[in-house]
Short mmCIF file of C-alpha atoms in Angstrom, two decimals:
data_model
loop_
_atom_site.label_atom_id
_atom_site.label_comp_id
_atom_site.label_asym_id
_atom_site.label_seq_id
_atom_site.Cartn_x
_atom_site.Cartn_y
_atom_site.Cartn_z
CA ALA A 1 9.88 13.12 12.47
CA GLN A 2 7.78 11.87 9.59
CA SER A 3 4.75 13.46 7.99
CA VAL A 4 2.26 12.83 5.21
CA THR A 5 0.50 15.36 2.98
CA GLN A 6 -2.58 14.46 1.01
CA LEU A 7 -3.03 17.33 -1.35
CA ASP A 8 -6.71 16.88 -2.14
CA SER A 9 -9.38 16.69 0.53
CA GLN A 10 -12.06 15.70 -2.00
CA VAL A 11 -11.86 14.19 -5.47
CA PRO A 12 -15.06 13.86 -7.53
CA VAL A 13 -14.78 11.58 -10.56
CA PHE A 14 -17.25 10.03 -12.96
CA GLU A 15 -17.81 6.29 -12.92
CA GLU A 16 -15.42 4.38 -15.23
CA ALA A 17 -13.01 7.34 -15.39
CA PRO A 18 -9.43 7.05 -14.11
CA VAL A 19 -8.42 8.58 -10.79
CA GLU A 20 -5.23 9.58 -9.03
CA LEU A 21 -5.07 10.43 -5.33
CA ARG A 22 -1.91 12.27 -4.39
CA CYS A 23 0.31 11.66 -1.40
CA ASN A 24 3.66 13.18 -0.47
CA TYR A 25 5.70 12.29 2.57
CA SER A 26 8.68 13.63 4.43
CA SER A 27 11.13 11.67 6.51
CA SER A 28 14.84 11.79 7.20
CA VAL A 29 15.10 8.00 7.07
CA SER A 30 13.76 5.18 4.91
CA VAL A 31 10.07 4.60 5.35
CA TYR A 32 7.30 2.19 4.60
CA LEU A 33 4.27 3.61 2.79
CA PHE A 34 0.62 2.58 2.86
CA TRP A 35 -2.77 3.37 1.46
CA TYR A 36 -5.81 2.48 3.56
CA VAL A 37 -9.49 2.81 2.59
CA GLN A 38 -12.35 3.61 4.94
CA TYR A 39 -15.89 2.92 3.77
CA PRO A 40 -18.70 4.80 5.56
CA ASN A 41 -19.11 3.80 9.20
CA GLN A 42 -16.36 1.20 9.01
CA GLY A 43 -12.78 0.79 10.14
CA LEU A 44 -9.77 1.20 7.86
CA GLN A 45 -8.67 -1.57 5.52
CA LEU A 46 -5.29 -1.90 3.82
CA LEU A 47 -5.34 -1.28 0.05
CA LEU A 48 -1.63 -1.70 -0.59
CA LYS A 49 1.78 -1.08 0.89
CA TYR A 50 5.36 -0.42 -0.15
CA LEU A 51 8.02 -2.00 2.04
CA SER A 52 10.83 -2.59 -0.46
CA GLY A 53 11.51 -3.89 -3.96
CA SER A 54 9.49 -2.88 -7.01
CA THR A 55 8.33 0.72 -6.82
CA LEU A 56 5.02 -0.12 -8.52
CA VAL A 57 2.74 -1.77 -6.01
CA LYS A 58 -0.53 -3.44 -6.85
CA GLY A 59 -3.29 -3.69 -4.29
CA ILE A 60 -6.83 -4.88 -3.89
CA ASN A 61 -9.82 -3.69 -5.94
CA GLY A 62 -7.67 -2.76 -8.96
CA PHE A 63 -5.70 0.00 -7.21
CA GLU A 64 -1.98 0.55 -7.65
CA ALA A 65 0.56 3.05 -6.35
CA GLU A 66 4.05 4.09 -7.35
CA PHE A 67 6.78 4.93 -4.87
CA ASN A 68 8.92 7.79 -6.14
CA LYS A 69 11.82 8.44 -3.81
CA SER A 70 13.17 11.51 -5.61
CA GLN A 71 9.77 13.20 -5.46
CA THR A 72 8.89 11.71 -2.06
CA SER A 73 5.53 10.68 -3.42
CA PHE A 74 3.28 7.64 -3.27
CA HIS A 75 0.30 8.45 -5.48
CA LEU A 76 -2.63 6.04 -5.71
CA ARG A 77 -4.22 5.27 -9.07
CA LYS A 78 -7.07 3.29 -10.57
CA PRO A 79 -7.71 3.17 -14.33
CA SER A 80 -11.51 2.88 -14.05
CA VAL A 81 -13.45 3.62 -10.88
CA HIS A 82 -16.69 2.08 -9.75
CA ILE A 83 -19.48 3.48 -7.58
CA SER A 84 -18.37 1.12 -4.83
CA ASP A 85 -14.99 2.91 -4.66
CA THR A 86 -16.68 5.89 -3.00
CA ALA A 87 -14.85 6.12 0.33
CA GLU A 88 -12.19 7.98 2.30
CA TYR A 89 -8.60 7.10 1.37
CA PHE A 90 -5.71 7.54 3.78
CA CYS A 91 -2.02 7.62 2.93
CA ALA A 92 0.28 6.60 5.79
CA VAL A 93 3.99 6.38 6.56
CA SER A 94 5.98 4.39 9.08
CA ARG A 95 9.61 3.67 9.88
CA GLY A 96 8.65 0.07 10.59
CA GLY A 97 9.03 -2.18 13.59
CA TYR A 98 7.31 -0.72 16.61
CA GLN A 99 7.44 2.86 15.29
CA LYS A 100 4.13 4.62 14.99
CA VAL A 101 2.21 4.94 11.74
CA THR A 102 1.43 8.54 10.75
CA PHE A 103 -1.72 9.01 8.70
CA GLY A 104 -2.59 11.81 6.28
CA ILE A 105 -5.81 13.77 6.65
CA GLY A 106 -7.59 11.62 4.08
CA THR A 107 -9.00 12.17 0.59
CA LYS A 108 -12.69 11.65 0.01
CA LEU A 109 -13.25 9.95 -3.34
CA GLN A 110 -16.74 10.64 -4.67
CA VAL A 111 -17.67 8.53 -7.69
CA ILE A 112 -20.45 10.10 -9.74
CA PRO A 113 -22.76 7.79 -11.72
CA ASP B 1 -15.50 -14.41 12.04
CA THR B 2 -14.70 -10.92 13.31
CA ALA B 3 -10.95 -10.34 13.39
CA VAL B 4 -10.85 -7.18 15.52
CA SER B 5 -13.96 -6.43 17.54
CA GLN B 6 -14.86 -3.48 19.72
CA THR B 7 -17.63 -2.94 22.24
CA PRO B 8 -19.71 -0.94 22.45
CA LYS B 9 -20.28 0.28 18.90
CA TYR B 10 -21.98 3.44 20.12
CA LEU B 11 -21.54 5.24 23.43
CA VAL B 12 -23.50 8.32 24.46
CA THR B 13 -22.73 9.71 27.90
CA GLN B 14 -22.69 12.82 30.03
CA MET B 15 -19.67 15.02 30.71
CA GLY B 16 -17.79 13.94 33.80
CA ASN B 17 -18.67 10.25 33.54
CA ASP B 18 -16.14 7.39 33.35
CA LYS B 19 -16.44 4.87 30.52
CA SER B 20 -14.56 1.93 29.04
CA ILE B 21 -14.21 0.60 25.51
CA LYS B 22 -13.15 -2.99 24.97
CA CYS B 23 -11.16 -4.45 22.09
CA GLU B 24 -10.40 -8.04 21.22
CA GLN B 25 -8.51 -9.57 18.30
CA ASN B 26 -8.56 -13.22 17.30
CA LEU B 27 -5.75 -12.97 14.75
CA GLY B 28 -2.99 -14.01 17.12
CA HIS B 29 -1.22 -10.68 16.64
CA ASP B 30 1.34 -9.40 19.10
CA THR B 31 0.70 -5.66 18.77
CA MET B 32 -2.46 -3.65 19.41
CA TYR B 33 -3.29 0.03 19.07
CA TRP B 34 -5.82 2.69 19.97
CA TYR B 35 -6.52 5.51 17.53
CA LYS B 36 -8.78 8.55 17.80
CA GLN B 37 -10.54 9.86 14.67
CA ASP B 38 -12.02 13.32 15.03
CA SER B 39 -14.96 14.84 13.17
CA LYS B 40 -12.69 15.88 10.29
CA LYS B 41 -11.58 12.24 9.85
CA PHE B 42 -8.07 12.95 11.16
CA LEU B 43 -6.65 9.74 12.61
CA LYS B 44 -4.15 9.93 15.45
CA ILE B 45 -2.36 7.17 17.36
CA MET B 46 -2.96 7.19 21.11
CA PHE B 47 -1.35 4.03 22.46
CA SER B 48 0.32 0.85 21.29
CA TYR B 49 0.98 -2.37 23.19
CA ASN B 50 3.22 -5.27 22.22
CA ASN B 51 2.68 -8.50 24.16
CA LYS B 52 0.96 -6.56 26.96
CA GLU B 53 3.79 -4.02 27.18
CA LEU B 54 3.19 -0.32 26.42
CA ILE B 55 5.44 0.76 23.54
CA ILE B 56 3.79 3.93 22.20
CA ASN B 57 2.21 6.53 24.44
CA GLU B 58 1.43 9.70 22.53
CA THR B 59 0.53 13.00 24.13
CA VAL B 60 -2.80 11.94 25.55
CA PRO B 61 -4.44 13.31 28.73
CA ASN B 62 -3.96 11.19 31.84
CA ARG B 63 -7.71 10.64 31.88
CA PHE B 64 -7.12 8.01 29.19
CA SER B 65 -5.70 4.75 30.51
CA PRO B 66 -5.16 1.66 28.39
CA LYS B 67 -5.06 -1.83 29.87
CA SER B 68 -3.92 -5.04 28.21
CA PRO B 69 -4.84 -8.10 30.30
CA ASP B 70 -3.43 -10.37 27.58
CA LYS B 71 -2.12 -9.91 24.08
CA ALA B 72 -5.55 -10.48 22.53
CA HIS B 73 -7.21 -7.66 24.46
CA LEU B 74 -6.60 -3.94 24.75
CA ASN B 75 -9.15 -1.90 26.65
CA LEU B 76 -9.42 1.87 26.96
CA HIS B 77 -10.73 3.52 30.09
CA ILE B 78 -11.61 7.20 30.05
CA ASN B 79 -12.15 9.18 33.26
CA SER B 80 -14.03 12.45 33.63
CA LEU B 81 -15.21 12.60 30.04
CA GLU B 82 -15.11 15.98 28.30
CA LEU B 83 -16.95 17.32 25.25
CA GLY B 84 -13.73 17.21 23.24
CA ASP B 85 -13.48 13.46 23.76
CA SER B 86 -16.34 12.98 21.31
CA ALA B 87 -14.86 11.06 18.38
CA VAL B 88 -14.62 7.63 16.85
CA TYR B 89 -12.10 5.39 18.62
CA PHE B 90 -10.51 2.61 16.60
CA CYS B 91 -8.67 -0.39 17.89
CA ALA B 92 -6.19 -2.10 15.57
CA SER B 93 -3.73 -4.97 15.67
CA SER B 94 -0.70 -6.00 13.67
CA PRO B 95 1.50 -9.08 13.49
CA SER B 96 5.19 -9.32 14.25
CA VAL B 97 7.62 -10.10 11.43
CA GLY B 98 7.76 -13.73 12.45
CA GLN B 99 4.03 -14.10 11.92
CA GLY B 100 4.21 -13.93 8.14
CA ILE B 101 6.13 -11.50 5.93
CA GLN B 102 3.12 -10.92 3.69
CA TYR B 103 1.26 -9.44 6.67
CA GLN B 104 4.23 -7.40 7.85
CA GLU B 105 3.48 -3.83 8.89
CA THR B 106 -0.23 -4.22 8.09
CA GLN B 107 -2.69 -2.95 10.65
CA TYR B 108 -6.11 -4.55 11.00
CA PHE B 109 -8.76 -2.17 12.27
CA GLY B 110 -11.87 -2.78 14.29
CA PRO B 111 -15.23 -1.22 13.29
CA GLY B 112 -14.84 1.71 15.68
CA THR B 113 -16.66 2.99 18.75
CA ARG B 114 -18.58 6.21 18.25
CA LEU B 115 -18.38 8.20 21.48
CA LEU B 116 -20.60 11.21 22.01
CA VAL B 117 -20.17 13.25 25.17
CA LEU B 118 -23.08 15.56 26.02
#
């Protein structure tokens, strides 16, 4: 079985400050890792994903994440946040193919002007 | 152009009623999903279909029955609605590997259907 832990339910940060949203996973086999963003009253949208290759993954809107196998982590970072980044962020894990995607409980990023 | 669409957007109904939510994707994807998001934003897979065939069926009450008339549509019918069914239901789709490696394993979500059972 696979699982995802998002350690922070809410992260307040001032505009233009850097942010890191933490995600740890557990799985007995190799996995694919994802970050999705959900803006208010909308569906989820993919920010970035790690399938293989370089452990540093760049996504949309200036976000990046680093896959760390030894620490089973996939933390999301942005060097300078904007008001428009205020949203719920979900880390997710999958074994690929037709296997289900397991989502974390989400981290609410609140950008303060 | 809406990639994954759901109807209705809002659904308010009485306990015990039967209702359906429709989902359509125009992305040409082979796989479609239904998720339930509760009031605490927790997102849980309910069903997944690949080319009209059921491939994931999580522990969901029998009152929930998905139907896929073709690979572009996945509808969700709910019988005898209960208060605990109140949630946001998301439809999603994803391509197969052969449909473009850059889209591999990416799920495309609809806008959600907000169901309130009174």
